[in-house]
Amino acid sequence: MEEINLIIAKNLKTIRESKKLSLEKVAELTGVSKTMIGQIERGESSPTITTIWKIANGLKISFTSLINHPQPDTKVVLRNEIQPLFEDNGKYRVYPHFPFENDRRFEVYSVEIEKGGYLSSDPHVEGAEEYITVFEGELTVRVNNIEHTLQSGDSIKFKADRPHSYHNSGDTLTRLSMVIYYPA
Amino acid sequence: MEEINLIIAKNLKTIRESKKLSLEKVAELTGVSKTMIGQIERGESSPTITTIWKIANGLKISFTSLINHPQPDTKVVLRNEIQPLFEDNGKYRVYPHFPFENDRRFEVYSVEIEKGGYLSSDPHVEGAEEYITVFEGELTVRVNNIEHTLQSGDSIKFKADRPHSYHNSGDTLTRLSMVIYYPA
DNA sequence: ACATTATGTACGTTATATTGTACAGATGAA
DNA sequence: TTCATCTGTACAATATAACGTACATAATGT
């Protein structure tokens, strides 16, 4: 998940050292206490937006240079690293492979639903869409009061800004891929 | 100067209303209390970076959509609106016309120095440069232990990451324009 | 009309961001 | 070495962000 305050910590320390400034010098330039600068660099504090503003302006750097962390060209996410979310007494399991991140407009999940497993989802934000492909078993999606039953290999796309539900209507484990898109 | 928390206040309120969400709904989606969301929208609070992160992620919006405020195509800055900075007992007056702002890599000032007025400046950050043009009177700049005397219409550029000083070496008021550049 | 729900604000409490001072280790000069 | 300065951290005090509850008003239905 990459804690945001750790990102800032690393960025600030890198920038400060690249400018060869001491904590005290940064404190002078920014009007933020030496102690606070140190704590931020160590990730011990989640600074307020005004503090970040003072730092950015005092150091004459952009806001994003503190917030952005360079995205690696390649990123591998192992199943074991993913902390699944459990619903319906563990019968419905969500694996967030690529959760929402700053500018990215979509998320990638996979879902496992045991036999009989069911989940009713509240509407997402207006304009949101879901793209589902079934990889194993059978899935029944209900949206707009219409049920759609899919088999392995089938897909469905629907506007997810209304109530919808997922149901393993088959006799075996259902596994599927889900992409959620959010409008800009 | 546009207080940063007021910018966020406006952005958040606009985004929330465009999505037709109540404070409570936003609280649910983001994990930030309804009260805090309200205070942020009213500009009564400078949220911490983690709170902003929660809001951005919960609402599936980018960080910058909360921070950025649309720059007008045209901006007029009247001399009367500028709050000058006084040095050397008011003999050295700095007028910040376009102070540092997020991505902009330079600042534009004008300076008035009365007869005999003098200012010794500490080094700016490494790589900083100053571009000065004299509009009225005489100016003596000292940098690298060398003095340069300029008349109205003359200009000078120098690396400002070392000590330097300005001196009105003439008999009349000196007025000049100063651009300070900061490396990326 | 009334009741009911929904929405945003005021208030008191807790958690924590922020500050100033004091301290310990490092660095450097003589 | 010794003294001095510089750098970053530990600590205690204060300011304020963040929370939960309760309240006022608006909106909605019956």
Short mmCIF file of C-alpha atoms (C1' of nucleotides) in Angstrom, two decimals:
data_model
loop_
_atom_site.label_atom_id
_atom_site.label_comp_id
_atom_site.label_asym_id
_atom_site.label_seq_id
_atom_site.Cartn_x
_atom_site.Cartn_y
_atom_site.Cartn_z
CA MET A 1 0.00 0.00 0.00
CA GLU A 2 3.05 2.25 0.37
CA GLU A 3 2.27 4.55 3.27
CA ILE A 4 2.10 8.09 1.99
CA ASN A 5 4.05 9.52 4.89
CA LEU A 6 6.92 7.14 4.13
CA ILE A 7 6.94 8.31 0.54
CA ILE A 8 7.19 11.90 1.70
CA ALA A 9 9.82 10.90 4.21
CA LYS A 10 12.05 9.44 1.55
CA ASN A 11 11.46 12.26 -0.93
CA LEU A 12 12.15 14.99 1.59
CA LYS A 13 15.33 13.37 2.85
CA THR A 14 16.57 12.81 -0.68
CA ILE A 15 15.83 16.37 -1.70
CA ARG A 16 17.37 17.85 1.42
CA GLU A 17 20.55 15.85 1.08
CA SER A 18 20.81 16.60 -2.63
CA LYS A 19 20.72 20.28 -1.70
CA LYS A 20 23.23 19.63 1.09
CA LEU A 21 21.08 21.29 3.70
CA SER A 22 20.96 20.54 7.40
CA LEU A 23 17.70 20.11 9.26
CA GLU A 24 18.25 23.48 10.82
CA LYS A 25 18.79 25.16 7.48
CA VAL A 26 15.57 23.67 6.15
CA ALA A 27 13.82 24.87 9.28
CA GLU A 28 15.03 28.41 8.57
CA LEU A 29 14.02 28.32 4.94
CA THR A 30 10.58 26.84 5.53
CA GLY A 31 9.49 28.15 8.90
CA VAL A 32 8.89 24.59 10.08
CA SER A 33 10.73 23.47 13.17
CA LYS A 34 13.85 21.39 12.89
CA THR A 35 12.23 18.73 15.04
CA MET A 36 9.25 18.39 12.74
CA ILE A 37 11.41 18.14 9.64
CA GLY A 38 13.32 15.35 11.31
CA GLN A 39 10.17 13.49 12.31
CA ILE A 40 8.76 13.78 8.82
CA GLU A 41 11.96 12.43 7.31
CA ARG A 42 11.83 9.48 9.65
CA GLY A 43 8.19 8.84 8.77
CA GLU A 44 7.16 9.47 12.36
CA SER A 45 4.65 12.13 11.48
CA SER A 46 1.94 12.71 8.90
CA PRO A 47 2.37 16.41 8.27
CA THR A 48 -0.57 18.69 7.64
CA ILE A 49 -1.06 20.17 4.22
CA THR A 50 0.04 23.60 5.39
CA THR A 51 3.30 22.17 6.70
CA ILE A 52 3.94 20.47 3.39
CA TRP A 53 3.14 23.71 1.64
CA LYS A 54 5.66 25.57 3.79
CA ILE A 55 8.31 22.99 3.03
CA ALA A 56 7.66 22.99 -0.72
CA ASN A 57 7.73 26.76 -0.91
CA GLY A 58 10.68 27.23 1.37
CA LEU A 59 12.71 24.74 -0.61
CA LYS A 60 11.36 26.04 -3.91
CA ILE A 61 10.22 22.65 -5.02
CA SER A 62 6.93 21.43 -6.39
CA PHE A 63 4.26 19.79 -4.38
CA THR A 64 4.40 16.64 -6.41
CA SER A 65 8.12 16.23 -5.91
CA LEU A 66 7.27 15.46 -2.31
CA ILE A 67 4.25 13.31 -2.99
CA ASN A 68 5.18 11.34 -6.08
CA HIS A 69 7.15 8.20 -5.74
CA PRO A 70 8.71 6.88 -8.89
CA GLN A 71 6.72 4.00 -10.29
CA PRO A 72 8.87 1.04 -11.23
CA ASP A 73 8.67 -0.02 -14.88
CA THR A 74 7.70 -3.47 -13.76
CA LYS A 75 5.91 -4.65 -10.68
CA VAL A 76 5.16 -8.21 -9.66
CA VAL A 77 2.40 -8.91 -7.19
CA LEU A 78 2.45 -12.39 -5.74
CA ARG A 79 -0.78 -13.92 -4.60
CA ASN A 80 0.74 -14.64 -1.23
CA GLU A 81 1.44 -10.98 -0.63
CA ILE A 82 -2.15 -9.99 -1.17
CA GLN A 83 -4.30 -9.52 1.88
CA PRO A 84 -7.76 -10.72 0.83
CA LEU A 85 -11.00 -9.24 2.06
CA PHE A 86 -13.60 -11.65 3.36
CA GLU A 87 -17.35 -11.37 2.94
CA ASP A 88 -20.26 -13.71 3.51
CA ASN A 89 -18.44 -15.58 6.27
CA GLY A 90 -15.38 -16.12 4.13
CA LYS A 91 -17.31 -17.63 1.24
CA TYR A 92 -16.66 -14.50 -0.83
CA ARG A 93 -13.00 -13.53 -1.02
CA VAL A 94 -11.62 -10.47 -2.77
CA TYR A 95 -7.96 -10.22 -3.81
CA PRO A 96 -6.91 -6.67 -4.66
CA HIS A 97 -4.11 -7.09 -7.18
CA PHE A 98 -3.86 -3.48 -8.28
CA PRO A 99 -5.89 -1.26 -5.98
CA PHE A 100 -6.64 2.35 -6.71
CA GLU A 101 -3.66 4.60 -6.96
CA ASN A 102 -3.47 8.30 -7.59
CA ASP A 103 -3.99 8.78 -11.32
CA ARG A 104 -4.88 5.28 -12.34
CA ARG A 105 -8.55 5.14 -13.26
CA PHE A 106 -9.20 1.50 -12.51
CA GLU A 107 -8.61 -1.30 -10.08
CA VAL A 108 -7.89 -4.95 -10.76
CA TYR A 109 -9.24 -7.62 -8.43
CA SER A 110 -9.78 -11.30 -8.47
CA VAL A 111 -12.61 -12.92 -6.56
CA GLU A 112 -13.23 -16.41 -5.26
CA ILE A 113 -16.75 -17.43 -4.34
CA GLU A 114 -17.46 -20.74 -2.71
CA LYS A 115 -20.55 -22.76 -3.54
CA GLY A 116 -23.62 -20.82 -2.47
CA GLY A 117 -21.54 -17.73 -1.71
CA TYR A 118 -23.30 -14.44 -2.23
CA LEU A 119 -22.52 -10.73 -2.00
CA SER A 120 -24.78 -7.75 -2.39
CA SER A 121 -22.84 -4.61 -3.23
CA ASP A 122 -23.92 -1.05 -2.72
CA PRO A 123 -23.71 1.27 -5.71
CA HIS A 124 -20.26 2.64 -6.46
CA VAL A 125 -19.68 6.25 -7.39
CA GLU A 126 -21.61 7.56 -10.35
CA GLY A 127 -20.21 6.46 -13.67
CA ALA A 128 -18.32 3.49 -12.26
CA GLU A 129 -18.24 0.36 -14.39
CA GLU A 130 -17.32 -3.25 -13.73
CA TYR A 131 -15.73 -5.64 -16.18
CA ILE A 132 -15.91 -9.27 -15.11
CA THR A 133 -14.54 -12.42 -16.67
CA VAL A 134 -15.25 -15.84 -15.18
CA PHE A 135 -12.30 -18.21 -15.07
CA GLU A 136 -13.76 -21.10 -13.15
CA GLY A 137 -17.23 -22.26 -12.11
CA GLU A 138 -20.50 -20.41 -12.57
CA LEU A 139 -21.47 -16.87 -11.64
CA THR A 140 -24.81 -15.14 -11.49
CA VAL A 141 -24.74 -11.37 -11.53
CA ARG A 142 -27.84 -9.40 -10.67
CA VAL A 143 -28.05 -5.79 -11.76
CA ASN A 144 -31.05 -3.64 -12.68
CA ASN A 145 -33.16 -6.50 -11.37
CA ILE A 146 -31.94 -8.74 -14.14
CA GLU A 147 -29.93 -11.89 -13.54
CA HIS A 148 -27.10 -12.91 -15.82
CA THR A 149 -25.58 -16.34 -15.45
CA LEU A 150 -22.06 -16.82 -16.75
CA GLN A 151 -19.90 -19.88 -17.24
CA SER A 152 -16.14 -20.14 -17.28
CA GLY A 153 -14.78 -18.00 -20.10
CA ASP A 154 -17.81 -15.69 -20.21
CA SER A 155 -17.62 -11.97 -19.46
CA ILE A 156 -19.93 -9.16 -18.47
CA LYS A 157 -19.67 -5.43 -18.24
CA PHE A 158 -22.19 -3.26 -16.42
CA LYS A 159 -22.71 0.16 -14.87
CA ALA A 160 -21.88 -0.33 -11.22
CA ASP A 161 -23.37 2.90 -9.93
CA ARG A 162 -26.45 1.00 -8.81
CA PRO A 163 -27.01 -1.92 -6.47
CA HIS A 164 -25.72 -5.21 -7.78
CA SER A 165 -24.96 -8.66 -6.46
CA TYR A 166 -22.80 -11.71 -7.17
CA HIS A 167 -23.81 -15.27 -6.55
CA ASN A 168 -22.08 -18.58 -7.08
CA SER A 169 -25.02 -20.41 -8.60
CA GLY A 170 -22.99 -23.49 -9.50
CA ASP A 171 -21.75 -26.49 -7.57
CA THR A 172 -18.04 -25.69 -7.57
CA LEU A 173 -15.76 -22.85 -6.60
CA THR A 174 -16.12 -19.78 -8.78
CA ARG A 175 -13.11 -17.69 -9.68
CA LEU A 176 -13.24 -14.48 -11.65
CA SER A 177 -11.35 -11.39 -12.62
CA MET A 178 -12.88 -8.00 -11.97
CA VAL A 179 -11.85 -4.60 -13.26
CA ILE A 180 -13.54 -1.57 -11.77
CA TYR A 181 -13.37 1.66 -13.72
CA TYR A 182 -13.89 5.09 -12.22
CA PRO A 183 -14.73 8.13 -14.32
CA ALA A 184 -12.31 11.05 -14.26
CA MET B 1 -1.06 33.79 -1.66
CA GLU B 2 -4.14 31.58 -1.82
CA GLU B 3 -4.16 29.54 1.37
CA ILE B 4 -3.68 25.91 0.48
CA ASN B 5 -6.39 24.68 2.83
CA LEU B 6 -8.90 26.98 1.14
CA ILE B 7 -7.95 25.52 -2.21
CA ILE B 8 -8.54 22.03 -0.92
CA ALA B 9 -11.75 23.18 0.71
CA LYS B 10 -13.15 24.41 -2.58
CA ASN B 11 -11.95 21.43 -4.56
CA LEU B 12 -13.32 18.90 -2.15
CA LYS B 13 -16.69 20.56 -1.92
CA THR B 14 -16.93 20.84 -5.70
CA ILE B 15 -15.98 17.21 -6.20
CA ARG B 16 -18.31 15.96 -3.52
CA GLU B 17 -21.26 17.90 -4.88
CA SER B 18 -20.50 16.85 -8.44
CA LYS B 19 -20.70 13.26 -7.25
CA LYS B 20 -23.86 14.07 -5.32
CA LEU B 21 -22.54 12.66 -2.10
CA SER B 22 -23.43 13.69 1.42
CA LEU B 23 -20.80 14.31 4.07
CA GLU B 24 -21.79 11.05 5.67
CA LYS B 25 -21.40 9.11 2.45
CA VAL B 26 -17.95 10.55 1.96
CA ALA B 27 -17.13 9.59 5.52
CA GLU B 28 -18.15 6.00 4.77
CA LEU B 29 -16.16 5.83 1.57
CA THR B 30 -13.01 7.38 2.95
CA GLY B 31 -12.89 6.35 6.57
CA VAL B 32 -12.61 9.98 7.60
CA SER B 33 -15.22 11.30 9.98
CA LYS B 34 -18.11 13.35 8.70
CA THR B 35 -17.10 16.16 11.02
CA MET B 36 -13.62 16.34 9.63
CA ILE B 37 -14.83 16.33 6.03
CA GLY B 38 -17.10 19.24 6.90
CA GLN B 39 -14.33 21.20 8.57
CA ILE B 40 -12.02 20.67 5.63
CA GLU B 41 -14.67 21.85 3.21
CA ARG B 42 -15.16 24.99 5.28
CA GLY B 43 -11.42 25.59 5.38
CA GLU B 44 -11.44 25.25 9.15
CA SER B 45 -8.81 22.56 9.19
CA SER B 46 -5.50 21.80 7.52
CA PRO B 47 -5.79 18.07 7.05
CA THR B 48 -2.81 15.77 7.43
CA ILE B 49 -1.41 14.06 4.41
CA THR B 50 -2.82 10.72 5.49
CA THR B 51 -6.29 12.20 5.74
CA ILE B 52 -5.97 13.64 2.25
CA TRP B 53 -4.76 10.29 1.05
CA LYS B 54 -7.79 8.58 2.55
CA ILE B 55 -10.10 11.06 0.90
CA ALA B 56 -8.45 10.78 -2.51
CA ASN B 57 -8.48 7.01 -2.42
CA GLY B 58 -11.97 6.67 -1.01
CA LEU B 59 -13.34 8.98 -3.66
CA LYS B 60 -11.14 7.44 -6.36
CA ILE B 61 -9.72 10.76 -7.36
CA SER B 62 -6.18 11.91 -7.87
CA PHE B 63 -4.14 13.71 -5.33
CA THR B 64 -3.68 16.69 -7.55
CA SER B 65 -7.40 17.10 -8.14
CA LEU B 66 -7.56 18.17 -4.51
CA ILE B 67 -4.44 20.29 -4.49
CA ASN B 68 -4.48 22.01 -7.86
CA HIS B 69 -6.38 25.16 -8.33
CA PRO B 70 -6.99 26.22 -11.89
CA GLN B 71 -4.61 28.99 -12.91
CA PRO B 72 -6.34 31.86 -14.66
CA ASP B 73 -5.13 32.58 -18.19
CA THR B 74 -4.44 36.12 -17.17
CA LYS B 75 -3.53 37.60 -13.84
CA VAL B 76 -3.01 41.24 -12.99
CA VAL B 77 -1.01 42.18 -9.93
CA LEU B 78 -1.37 45.79 -8.87
CA ARG B 79 1.46 47.43 -7.03
CA ASN B 80 -0.92 48.45 -4.28
CA GLU B 81 -1.85 44.86 -3.57
CA ILE B 82 1.74 43.82 -3.00
CA GLN B 83 2.97 43.63 0.54
CA PRO B 84 6.61 44.73 0.39
CA LEU B 85 9.36 43.37 2.58
CA PHE B 86 11.56 45.91 4.30
CA GLU B 87 15.28 45.58 4.98
CA ASP B 88 18.00 47.97 6.11
CA ASN B 89 15.53 50.09 8.08
CA GLY B 90 13.19 50.45 5.15
CA LYS B 91 15.87 51.67 2.78
CA TYR B 92 15.73 48.37 0.89
CA ARG B 93 12.23 47.38 -0.21
CA VAL B 94 11.30 44.17 -2.00
CA TYR B 95 8.07 43.83 -3.97
CA PRO B 96 7.20 40.23 -4.75
CA HIS B 97 5.20 40.39 -7.98
CA PHE B 98 5.17 36.68 -8.76
CA PRO B 99 6.44 34.69 -5.80
CA PHE B 100 7.27 31.04 -5.96
CA GLU B 101 4.42 28.76 -6.83
CA ASN B 102 4.32 25.02 -7.18
CA ASP B 103 5.83 24.18 -10.55
CA ARG B 104 7.05 27.60 -11.59
CA ARG B 105 10.82 27.64 -11.48
CA PHE B 106 11.34 31.34 -10.93
CA GLU B 107 10.16 34.36 -9.00
CA VAL B 108 9.77 37.94 -10.17
CA TYR B 109 10.50 40.81 -7.82
CA SER B 110 11.12 44.49 -8.03
CA VAL B 111 13.35 46.26 -5.57
CA GLU B 112 13.69 49.86 -4.46
CA ILE B 113 16.86 50.95 -2.71
CA GLU B 114 17.18 54.40 -1.25
CA LYS B 115 20.43 56.34 -1.38
CA GLY B 116 23.03 54.47 0.66
CA GLY B 117 20.75 51.50 1.11
CA TYR B 118 22.50 48.16 1.39
CA LEU B 119 21.59 44.50 1.71
CA SER B 120 23.79 41.49 2.21
CA SER B 121 22.09 38.30 1.17
CA ASP B 122 22.87 34.79 2.27
CA PRO B 123 23.44 32.22 -0.45
CA HIS B 124 20.30 30.79 -2.02
CA VAL B 125 19.91 27.10 -2.74
CA GLU B 126 22.56 25.52 -4.92
CA GLY B 127 22.11 26.32 -8.58
CA ALA B 128 19.99 29.40 -8.00
CA GLU B 129 20.57 32.34 -10.35
CA GLU B 130 19.61 35.99 -10.29
CA TYR B 131 18.82 38.14 -13.31
CA ILE B 132 18.77 41.86 -12.53
CA THR B 133 17.96 44.84 -14.68
CA VAL B 134 18.33 48.38 -13.37
CA PHE B 135 15.52 50.76 -14.29
CA GLU B 136 16.49 53.81 -12.30
CA GLY B 137 19.59 55.06 -10.46
CA GLU B 138 22.79 53.17 -9.83
CA LEU B 139 23.39 49.73 -8.37
CA THR B 140 26.52 48.02 -7.15
CA VAL B 141 26.37 44.26 -6.85
CA ARG B 142 29.07 42.37 -5.01
CA VAL B 143 29.47 38.68 -5.68
CA ASN B 144 32.55 36.45 -5.56
CA ASN B 145 34.29 39.44 -3.96
CA ILE B 146 33.94 41.40 -7.15
CA GLU B 147 31.92 44.59 -7.40
CA HIS B 148 29.85 45.39 -10.48
CA THR B 149 28.36 48.84 -10.83
CA LEU B 150 25.35 49.20 -13.09
CA GLN B 151 23.48 52.21 -14.44
CA SER B 152 19.88 52.49 -15.53
CA GLY B 153 19.30 50.08 -18.41
CA ASP B 154 22.17 47.75 -17.47
CA SER B 155 21.68 44.15 -16.48
CA ILE B 156 23.56 41.43 -14.64
CA LYS B 157 23.16 37.74 -14.17
CA PHE B 158 25.03 35.73 -11.53
CA LYS B 159 25.01 32.48 -9.60
CA ALA B 160 23.24 33.30 -6.38
CA ASP B 161 24.23 30.19 -4.45
CA ARG B 162 26.94 32.18 -2.69
CA PRO B 163 26.93 35.31 -0.58
CA HIS B 164 26.11 38.48 -2.48
CA SER B 165 25.11 42.02 -1.71
CA TYR B 166 23.30 45.00 -3.25
CA HIS B 167 24.19 48.60 -2.70
CA ASN B 168 22.78 51.86 -3.98
CA SER B 169 26.06 53.52 -4.80
CA GLY B 170 24.43 56.52 -6.48
CA ASP B 171 22.77 59.68 -5.23
CA THR B 172 19.17 58.89 -6.19
CA LEU B 173 16.65 56.15 -5.63
CA THR B 174 17.53 52.89 -7.36
CA ARG B 175 14.81 50.73 -8.85
CA LEU B 176 15.39 47.37 -10.41
CA SER B 177 13.75 44.19 -11.58
CA MET B 178 14.96 40.87 -10.25
CA VAL B 179 14.24 37.37 -11.46
CA ILE B 180 15.38 34.49 -9.30
CA TYR B 181 15.68 31.11 -10.94
CA TYR B 182 15.67 27.81 -9.04
CA PRO B 183 16.98 24.61 -10.57
CA ALA B 184 14.58 21.69 -10.92
"C1'" DA C 1 -50.70 19.27 9.28
"C1'" DC C 2 -47.32 15.65 11.39
"C1'" DA C 3 -43.77 12.40 11.49
"C1'" DT C 4 -39.48 10.82 9.45
"C1'" DT C 5 -35.39 10.86 7.35
"C1'" DA C 6 -31.44 13.22 5.65
"C1'" DT C 7 -27.93 16.75 5.73
"C1'" DG C 8 -24.66 19.75 7.75
"C1'" DT C 9 -22.89 22.12 12.10
"C1'" DA C 10 -21.68 22.80 17.30
"C1'" DC C 11 -19.57 20.78 21.20
"C1'" DG C 12 -16.48 18.08 24.24
"C1'" DT C 13 -12.83 14.54 24.18
"C1'" DT C 14 -8.95 12.15 22.43
"C1'" DA C 15 -5.10 11.58 19.48
"C1'" DT C 16 -1.33 13.57 17.41
"C1'" DA C 17 1.10 17.24 14.81
"C1'" DT C 18 4.17 20.93 15.99
"C1'" DT C 19 7.20 23.51 18.75
"C1'" DG C 20 11.28 24.81 21.88
"C1'" DT C 21 14.85 23.18 24.82
"C1'" DA C 22 18.12 20.03 26.06
"C1'" DC C 23 21.11 16.45 24.85
"C1'" DA C 24 24.53 13.08 22.47
"C1'" DG C 25 27.51 12.06 18.72
"C1'" DA C 26 30.17 13.68 14.90
"C1'" DT C 27 33.14 16.82 12.75
"C1'" DG C 28 36.67 20.06 12.53
"C1'" DA C 29 40.12 23.52 14.10
"C1'" DA C 30 43.92 24.87 17.12
"C1'" DT D 1 44.53 16.01 22.54
"C1'" DT D 2 40.87 19.94 23.81
"C1'" DC D 3 37.59 23.12 22.57
"C1'" DA D 4 34.16 24.55 19.66
"C1'" DT D 5 30.64 24.00 16.23
"C1'" DC D 6 27.45 21.35 13.70
"C1'" DT D 7 24.21 17.73 13.02
"C1'" DG D 8 20.44 14.96 14.22
"C1'" DT D 9 17.47 12.92 18.10
"C1'" DA D 10 14.93 12.65 22.79
"C1'" DC D 11 11.80 14.85 25.70
"C1'" DA D 12 8.09 17.70 27.62
"C1'" DA D 13 4.62 21.26 26.54
"C1'" DT D 14 1.25 23.21 23.51
"C1'" DA D 15 -1.66 23.65 19.52
"C1'" DT D 16 -4.73 21.52 16.72
"C1'" DA D 17 -6.35 17.63 13.78
"C1'" DA D 18 -9.64 13.97 14.19
"C1'" DC D 19 -13.39 11.69 16.27
"C1'" DG D 20 -18.20 10.55 18.26
"C1'" DT D 21 -22.38 12.40 19.92
"C1'" DA D 22 -25.86 15.49 19.99
"C1'" DC D 23 -28.35 19.15 17.90
"C1'" DA D 24 -30.71 22.27 14.35
"C1'" DT D 25 -32.54 22.75 9.99
"C1'" DA D 26 -34.14 21.19 5.61
"C1'" DA D 27 -36.27 17.90 2.82
"C1'" DT D 28 -39.48 14.18 2.14
"C1'" DG D 29 -43.28 11.44 2.61
"C1'" DT D 30 -48.05 10.26 4.62
#
